mmCIF file of C-alpha atoms in Angstrom:
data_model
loop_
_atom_site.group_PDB
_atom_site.id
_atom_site.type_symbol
_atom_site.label_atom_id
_atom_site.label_comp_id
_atom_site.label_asym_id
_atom_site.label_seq_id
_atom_site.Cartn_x
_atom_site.Cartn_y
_atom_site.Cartn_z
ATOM 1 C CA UNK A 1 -2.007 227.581 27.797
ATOM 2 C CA UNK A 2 -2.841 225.715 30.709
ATOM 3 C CA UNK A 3 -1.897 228.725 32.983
ATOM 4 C CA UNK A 4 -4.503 231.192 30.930
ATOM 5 C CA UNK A 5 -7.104 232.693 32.881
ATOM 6 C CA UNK A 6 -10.541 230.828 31.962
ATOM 7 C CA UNK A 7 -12.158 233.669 30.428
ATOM 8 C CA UNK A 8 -9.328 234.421 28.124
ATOM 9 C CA UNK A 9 -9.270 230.696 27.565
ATOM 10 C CA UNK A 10 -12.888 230.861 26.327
ATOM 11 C CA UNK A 11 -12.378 233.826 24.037
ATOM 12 C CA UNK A 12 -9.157 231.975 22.434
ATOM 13 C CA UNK A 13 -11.445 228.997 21.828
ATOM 14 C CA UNK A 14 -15.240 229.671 21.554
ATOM 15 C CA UNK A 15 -15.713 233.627 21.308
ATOM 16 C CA UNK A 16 -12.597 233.881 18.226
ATOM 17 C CA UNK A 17 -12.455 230.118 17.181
ATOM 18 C CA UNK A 18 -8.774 230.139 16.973
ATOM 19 C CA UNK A 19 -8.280 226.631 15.951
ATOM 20 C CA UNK A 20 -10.636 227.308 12.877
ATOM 21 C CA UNK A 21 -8.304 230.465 11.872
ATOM 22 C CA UNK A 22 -5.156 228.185 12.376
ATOM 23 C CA UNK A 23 -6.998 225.460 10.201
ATOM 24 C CA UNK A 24 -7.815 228.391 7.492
ATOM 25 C CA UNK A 25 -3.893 229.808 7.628
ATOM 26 C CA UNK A 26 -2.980 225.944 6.959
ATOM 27 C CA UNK A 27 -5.443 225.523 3.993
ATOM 28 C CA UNK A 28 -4.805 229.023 2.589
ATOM 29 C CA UNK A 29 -1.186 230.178 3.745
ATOM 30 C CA UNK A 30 -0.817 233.796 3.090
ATOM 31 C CA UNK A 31 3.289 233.252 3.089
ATOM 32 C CA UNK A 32 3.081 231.295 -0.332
ATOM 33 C CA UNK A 33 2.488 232.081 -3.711
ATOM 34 C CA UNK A 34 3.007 232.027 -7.101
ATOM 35 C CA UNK A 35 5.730 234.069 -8.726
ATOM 36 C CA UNK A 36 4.508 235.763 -12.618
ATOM 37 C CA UNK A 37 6.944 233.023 -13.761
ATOM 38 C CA UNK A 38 4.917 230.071 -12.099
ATOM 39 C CA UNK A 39 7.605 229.112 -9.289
ATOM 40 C CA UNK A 40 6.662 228.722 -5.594
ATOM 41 C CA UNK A 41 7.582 231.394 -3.712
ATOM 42 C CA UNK A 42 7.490 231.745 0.410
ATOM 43 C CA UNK A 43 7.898 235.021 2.793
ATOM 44 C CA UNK A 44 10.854 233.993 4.646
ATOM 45 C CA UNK A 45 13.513 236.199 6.553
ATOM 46 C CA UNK A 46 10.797 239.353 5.717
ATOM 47 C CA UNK A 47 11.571 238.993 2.261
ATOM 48 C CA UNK A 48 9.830 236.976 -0.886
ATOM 49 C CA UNK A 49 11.794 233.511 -1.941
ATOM 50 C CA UNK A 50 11.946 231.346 -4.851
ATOM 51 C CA UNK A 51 11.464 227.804 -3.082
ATOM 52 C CA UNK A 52 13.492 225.048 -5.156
ATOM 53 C CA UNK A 53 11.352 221.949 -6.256
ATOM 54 C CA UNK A 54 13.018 219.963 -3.888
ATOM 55 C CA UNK A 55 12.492 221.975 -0.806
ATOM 56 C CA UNK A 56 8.638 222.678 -1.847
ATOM 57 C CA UNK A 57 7.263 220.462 1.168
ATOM 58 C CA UNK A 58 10.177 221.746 3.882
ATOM 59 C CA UNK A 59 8.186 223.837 6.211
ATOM 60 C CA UNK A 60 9.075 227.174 6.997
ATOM 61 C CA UNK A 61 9.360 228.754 10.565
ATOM 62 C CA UNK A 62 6.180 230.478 10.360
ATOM 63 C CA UNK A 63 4.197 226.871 9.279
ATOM 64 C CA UNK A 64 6.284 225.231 12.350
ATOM 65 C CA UNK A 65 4.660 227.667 14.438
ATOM 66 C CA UNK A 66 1.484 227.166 13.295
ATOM 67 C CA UNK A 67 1.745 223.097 13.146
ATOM 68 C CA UNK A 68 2.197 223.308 16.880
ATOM 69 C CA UNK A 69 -0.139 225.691 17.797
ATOM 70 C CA UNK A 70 -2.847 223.614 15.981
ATOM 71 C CA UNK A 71 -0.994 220.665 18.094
ATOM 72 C CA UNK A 72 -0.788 222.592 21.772
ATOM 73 C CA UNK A 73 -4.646 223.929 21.018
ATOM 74 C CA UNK A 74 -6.350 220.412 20.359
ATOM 75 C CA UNK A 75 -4.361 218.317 22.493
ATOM 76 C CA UNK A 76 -4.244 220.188 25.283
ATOM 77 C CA UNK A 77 -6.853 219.073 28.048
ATOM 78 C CA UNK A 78 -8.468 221.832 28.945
ATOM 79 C CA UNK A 79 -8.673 222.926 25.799
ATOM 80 C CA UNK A 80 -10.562 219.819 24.680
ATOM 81 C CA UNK A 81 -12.853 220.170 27.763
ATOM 82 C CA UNK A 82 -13.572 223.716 26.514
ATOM 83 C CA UNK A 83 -13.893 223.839 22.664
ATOM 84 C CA UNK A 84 -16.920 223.495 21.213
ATOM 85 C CA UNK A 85 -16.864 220.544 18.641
ATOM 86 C CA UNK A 86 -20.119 221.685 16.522
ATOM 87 C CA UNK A 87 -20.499 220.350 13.143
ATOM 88 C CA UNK A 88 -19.125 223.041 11.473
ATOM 89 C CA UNK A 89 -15.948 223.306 13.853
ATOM 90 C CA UNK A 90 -15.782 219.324 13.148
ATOM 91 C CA UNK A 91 -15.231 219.347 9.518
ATOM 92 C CA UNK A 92 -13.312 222.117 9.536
ATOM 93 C CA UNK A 93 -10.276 220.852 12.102
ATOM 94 C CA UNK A 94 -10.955 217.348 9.901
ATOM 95 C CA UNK A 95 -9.552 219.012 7.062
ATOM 96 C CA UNK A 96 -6.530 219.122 8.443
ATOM 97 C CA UNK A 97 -5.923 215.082 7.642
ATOM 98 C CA UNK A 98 -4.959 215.932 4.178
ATOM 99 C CA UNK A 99 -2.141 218.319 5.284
ATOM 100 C CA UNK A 100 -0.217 215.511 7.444
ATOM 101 C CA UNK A 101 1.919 213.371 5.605
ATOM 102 C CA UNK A 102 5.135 211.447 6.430
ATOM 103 C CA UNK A 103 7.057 214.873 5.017
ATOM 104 C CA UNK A 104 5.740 217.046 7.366
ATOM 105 C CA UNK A 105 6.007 214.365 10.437
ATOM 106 C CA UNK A 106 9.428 213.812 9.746
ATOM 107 C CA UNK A 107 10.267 217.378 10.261
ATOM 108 C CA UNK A 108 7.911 217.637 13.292
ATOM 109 C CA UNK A 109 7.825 214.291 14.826
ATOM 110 C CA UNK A 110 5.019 215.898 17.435
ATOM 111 C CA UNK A 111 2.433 215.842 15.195
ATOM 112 C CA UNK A 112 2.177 212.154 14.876
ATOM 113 C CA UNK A 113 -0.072 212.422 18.263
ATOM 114 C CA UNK A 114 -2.468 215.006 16.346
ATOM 115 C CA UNK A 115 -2.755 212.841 13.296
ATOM 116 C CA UNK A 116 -3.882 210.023 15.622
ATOM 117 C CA UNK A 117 -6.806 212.080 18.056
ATOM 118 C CA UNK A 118 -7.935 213.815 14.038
ATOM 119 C CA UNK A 119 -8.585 209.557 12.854
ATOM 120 C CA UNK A 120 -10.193 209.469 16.517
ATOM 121 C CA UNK A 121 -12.189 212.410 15.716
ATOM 122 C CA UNK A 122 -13.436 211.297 12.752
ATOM 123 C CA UNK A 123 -14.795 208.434 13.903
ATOM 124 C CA UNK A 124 -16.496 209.707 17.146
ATOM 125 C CA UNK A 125 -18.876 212.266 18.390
ATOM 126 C CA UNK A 126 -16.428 214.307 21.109
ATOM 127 C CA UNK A 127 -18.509 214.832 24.384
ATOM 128 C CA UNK A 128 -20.773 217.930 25.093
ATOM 129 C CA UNK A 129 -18.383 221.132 26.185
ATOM 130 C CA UNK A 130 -19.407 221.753 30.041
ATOM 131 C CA UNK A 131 -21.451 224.820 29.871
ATOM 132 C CA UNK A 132 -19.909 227.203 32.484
ATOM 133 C CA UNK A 133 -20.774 230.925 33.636
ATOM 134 C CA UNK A 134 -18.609 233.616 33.206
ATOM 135 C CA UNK A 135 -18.114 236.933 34.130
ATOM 136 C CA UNK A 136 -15.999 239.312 32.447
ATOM 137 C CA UNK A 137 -15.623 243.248 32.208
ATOM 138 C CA UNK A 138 -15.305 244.047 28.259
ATOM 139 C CA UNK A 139 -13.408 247.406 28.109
ATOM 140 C CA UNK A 140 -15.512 250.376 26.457
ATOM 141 C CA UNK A 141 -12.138 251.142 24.636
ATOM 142 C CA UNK A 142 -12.093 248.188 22.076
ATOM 143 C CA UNK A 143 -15.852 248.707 21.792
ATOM 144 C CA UNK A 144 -15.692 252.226 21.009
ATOM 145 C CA UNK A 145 -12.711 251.142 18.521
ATOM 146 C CA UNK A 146 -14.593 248.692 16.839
ATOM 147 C CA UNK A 147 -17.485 250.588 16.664
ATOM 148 C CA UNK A 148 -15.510 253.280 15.251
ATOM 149 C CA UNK A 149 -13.746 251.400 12.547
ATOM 150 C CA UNK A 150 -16.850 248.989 11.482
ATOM 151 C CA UNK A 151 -16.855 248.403 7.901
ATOM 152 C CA UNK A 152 -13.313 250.108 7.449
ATOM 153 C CA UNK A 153 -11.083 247.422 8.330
ATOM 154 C CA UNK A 154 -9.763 246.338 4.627
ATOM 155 C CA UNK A 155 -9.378 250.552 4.257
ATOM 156 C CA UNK A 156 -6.890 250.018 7.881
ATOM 157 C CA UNK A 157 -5.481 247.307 6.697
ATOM 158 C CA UNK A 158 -4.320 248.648 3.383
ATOM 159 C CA UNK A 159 -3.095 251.690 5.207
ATOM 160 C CA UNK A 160 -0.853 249.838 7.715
ATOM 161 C CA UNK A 161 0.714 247.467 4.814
ATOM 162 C CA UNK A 162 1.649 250.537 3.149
ATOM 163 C CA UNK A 163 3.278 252.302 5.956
ATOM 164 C CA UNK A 164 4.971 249.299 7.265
ATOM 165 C CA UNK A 165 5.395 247.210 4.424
ATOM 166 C CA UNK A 166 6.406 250.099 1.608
ATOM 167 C CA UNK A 167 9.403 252.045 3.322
ATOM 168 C CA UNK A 168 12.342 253.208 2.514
ATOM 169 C CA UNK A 169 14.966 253.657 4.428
ATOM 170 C CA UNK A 170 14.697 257.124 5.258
ATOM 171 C CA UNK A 171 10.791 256.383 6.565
ATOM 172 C CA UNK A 172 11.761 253.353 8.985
ATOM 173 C CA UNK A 173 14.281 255.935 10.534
ATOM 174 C CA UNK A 174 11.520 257.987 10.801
ATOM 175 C CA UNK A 175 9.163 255.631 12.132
ATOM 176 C CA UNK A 176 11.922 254.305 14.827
ATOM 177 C CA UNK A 177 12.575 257.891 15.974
ATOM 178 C CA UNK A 178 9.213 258.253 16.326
ATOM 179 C CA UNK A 179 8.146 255.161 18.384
ATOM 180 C CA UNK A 180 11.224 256.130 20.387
ATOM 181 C CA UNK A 181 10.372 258.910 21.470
ATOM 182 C CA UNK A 182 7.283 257.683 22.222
ATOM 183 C CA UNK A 183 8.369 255.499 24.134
ATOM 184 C CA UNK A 184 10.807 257.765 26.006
ATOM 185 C CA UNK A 185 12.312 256.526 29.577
ATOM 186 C CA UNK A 186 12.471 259.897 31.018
ATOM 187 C CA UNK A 187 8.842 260.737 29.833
ATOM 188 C CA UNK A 188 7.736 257.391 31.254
ATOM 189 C CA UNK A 189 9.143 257.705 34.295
ATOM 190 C CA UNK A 190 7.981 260.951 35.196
ATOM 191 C CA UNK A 191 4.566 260.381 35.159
ATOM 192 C CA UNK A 192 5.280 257.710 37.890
ATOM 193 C CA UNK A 193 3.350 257.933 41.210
ATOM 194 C CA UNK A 194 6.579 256.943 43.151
ATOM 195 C CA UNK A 195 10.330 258.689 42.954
ATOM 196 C CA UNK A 196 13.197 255.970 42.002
ATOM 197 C CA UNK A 197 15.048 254.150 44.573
ATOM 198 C CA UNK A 198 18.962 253.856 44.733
ATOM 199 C CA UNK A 199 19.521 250.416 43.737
ATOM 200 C CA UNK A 200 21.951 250.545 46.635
ATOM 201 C CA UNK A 201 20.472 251.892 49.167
ATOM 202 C CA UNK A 202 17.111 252.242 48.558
ATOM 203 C CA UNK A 203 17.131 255.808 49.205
ATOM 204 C CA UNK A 204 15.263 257.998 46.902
ATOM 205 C CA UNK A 205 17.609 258.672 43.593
ATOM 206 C CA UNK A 206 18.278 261.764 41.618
ATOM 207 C CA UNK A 207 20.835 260.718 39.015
ATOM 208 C CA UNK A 208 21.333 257.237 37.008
ATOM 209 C CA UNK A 209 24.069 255.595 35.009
ATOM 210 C CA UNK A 210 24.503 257.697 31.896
ATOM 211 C CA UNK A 211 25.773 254.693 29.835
ATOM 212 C CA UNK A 212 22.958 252.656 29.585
ATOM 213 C CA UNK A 213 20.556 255.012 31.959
ATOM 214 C CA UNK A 214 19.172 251.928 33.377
ATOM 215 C CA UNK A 215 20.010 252.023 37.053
ATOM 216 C CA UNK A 216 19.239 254.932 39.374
ATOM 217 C CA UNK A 217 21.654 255.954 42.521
ATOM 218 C CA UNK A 218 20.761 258.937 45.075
ATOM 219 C CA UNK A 219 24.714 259.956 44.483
ATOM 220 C CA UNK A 220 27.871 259.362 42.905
ATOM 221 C CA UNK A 221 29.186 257.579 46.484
ATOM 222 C CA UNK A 222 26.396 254.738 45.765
ATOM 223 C CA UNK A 223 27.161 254.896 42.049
ATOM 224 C CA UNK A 224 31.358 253.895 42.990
ATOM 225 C CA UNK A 225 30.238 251.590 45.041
ATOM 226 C CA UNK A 226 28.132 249.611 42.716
ATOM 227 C CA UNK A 227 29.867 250.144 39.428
ATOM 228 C CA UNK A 228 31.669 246.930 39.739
ATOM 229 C CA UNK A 229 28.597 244.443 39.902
ATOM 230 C CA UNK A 230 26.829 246.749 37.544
ATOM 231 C CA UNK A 231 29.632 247.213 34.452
ATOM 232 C CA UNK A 232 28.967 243.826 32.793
ATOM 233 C CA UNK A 233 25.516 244.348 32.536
ATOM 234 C CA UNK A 234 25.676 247.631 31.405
ATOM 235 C CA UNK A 235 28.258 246.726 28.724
ATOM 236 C CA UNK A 236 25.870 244.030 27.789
ATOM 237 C CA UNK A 237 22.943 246.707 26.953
ATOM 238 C CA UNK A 238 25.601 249.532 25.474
ATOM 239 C CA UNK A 239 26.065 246.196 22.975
ATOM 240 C CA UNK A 240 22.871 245.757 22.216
ATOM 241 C CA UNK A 241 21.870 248.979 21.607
#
């Protein structure tokens, strides 16, 4: 986070108050619940899970991830020189004391450091945040989206679980064909202000592999020429795809 422009720095911390959303997904995890038979269950793998009694206080990946955000966010130093530590932020972040135990320190040994500045916190009054001017263009995109959708997020929301979270198998095909084409190469590329270059001679290229259509050549001469260097890589994306 260190290398994050300042103003997106400020939004993270002051304008959005991510540390007070990580504190709420920590006090009110949206990955847990309780089955209709009263057993713990946890999203895991993108699927619900009965959690045994014994593995009730292992964390999950998703609660790692959010353990050491909450860690890299109020640790970091320019973080701490940025955040503003009102009351309300105060006893908010405190509240995380009651979630660190020796459980979830012996499974993230890190956190030992944030138990120790939260007792610090508690104790002190943290130092005025620097007030500092800054200038930022706001796009009139998200503006004119949130303008648009005020009031009708919950409607959205609903409407997005149910596309992405309800679907058979038939509609994810759908839906991948979809963003695929999308997200066509040959579309993409065309709208390009400048013509590929031969990735062996740099000369302007008509054709491209037709195996993994990755890498452009102004003929089949260049093509020969490079289809030794280039075969492992392409074999690696024909795999993966």
């Amino acid at each position: 986070m260190h290398v994050l422009p300042l103003s997106v720095l400020t939004r993270l911390l002051n304008t959005h108050n991510v540390p007070i959303l990580l504190v709420e997904l920590v006090e009110n995890p949206p990955w847990s619940r309780q089955s209709q038979a009263g057993c713990l269950e946890k999203y895991t793998n993108s699927k619900w899970q009965q959690v045994l009694p014994s593995e009730q206080l292992v964390l999950t990946k998703t609660e790692g991830q959010v353990w050491l955000a909450i860690h890299q966010i109020l640790l970091l130093p320019e973080c701490q020189q940025k955040y503003e530590y009102n009351n309300y932020n105060k006893s908010m972040i405190l509240k995380l004391r009651a979630h660190i135990n020796e459980v979830v320190i012996e499974q993230i040994p890190s956190l030992v450091e944030l138990q120790r500045h939260l007792e610090h916190l508690a104790i002190i009054e943290p130092p005025p945040t620097k007030q500092q001017l800054i200038l930022e263009q706001v796009p009139e995109m998200r503006s004119s989206l949130m303008q648009q959708y005020k009031s009708k997020w919950r409607t959205l929301a609903e409407q997005q679980a149910a596309l992405l979270l309800q679907q058979s198998q038939q509609d994810l095909l759908k839906c991948s064909r979809g963003l695929a084409s999308a997200y066509n190469i040959d579309a993409m590329e065309g709208m390009l202000a400048d013509a590929p270059k031969c990735v062996v001679c740099g000369s302007e290229a008509r054709k491209r592999c037709s195996r993994c259509r990755n890498e452009w050549y102004c003929g089949r001469e260049c093509q020969v020429k490079h289809w030794r260097k280039h075969k492992l890589a392409c074999d690696l994306m024909i795999t993966a795809t």
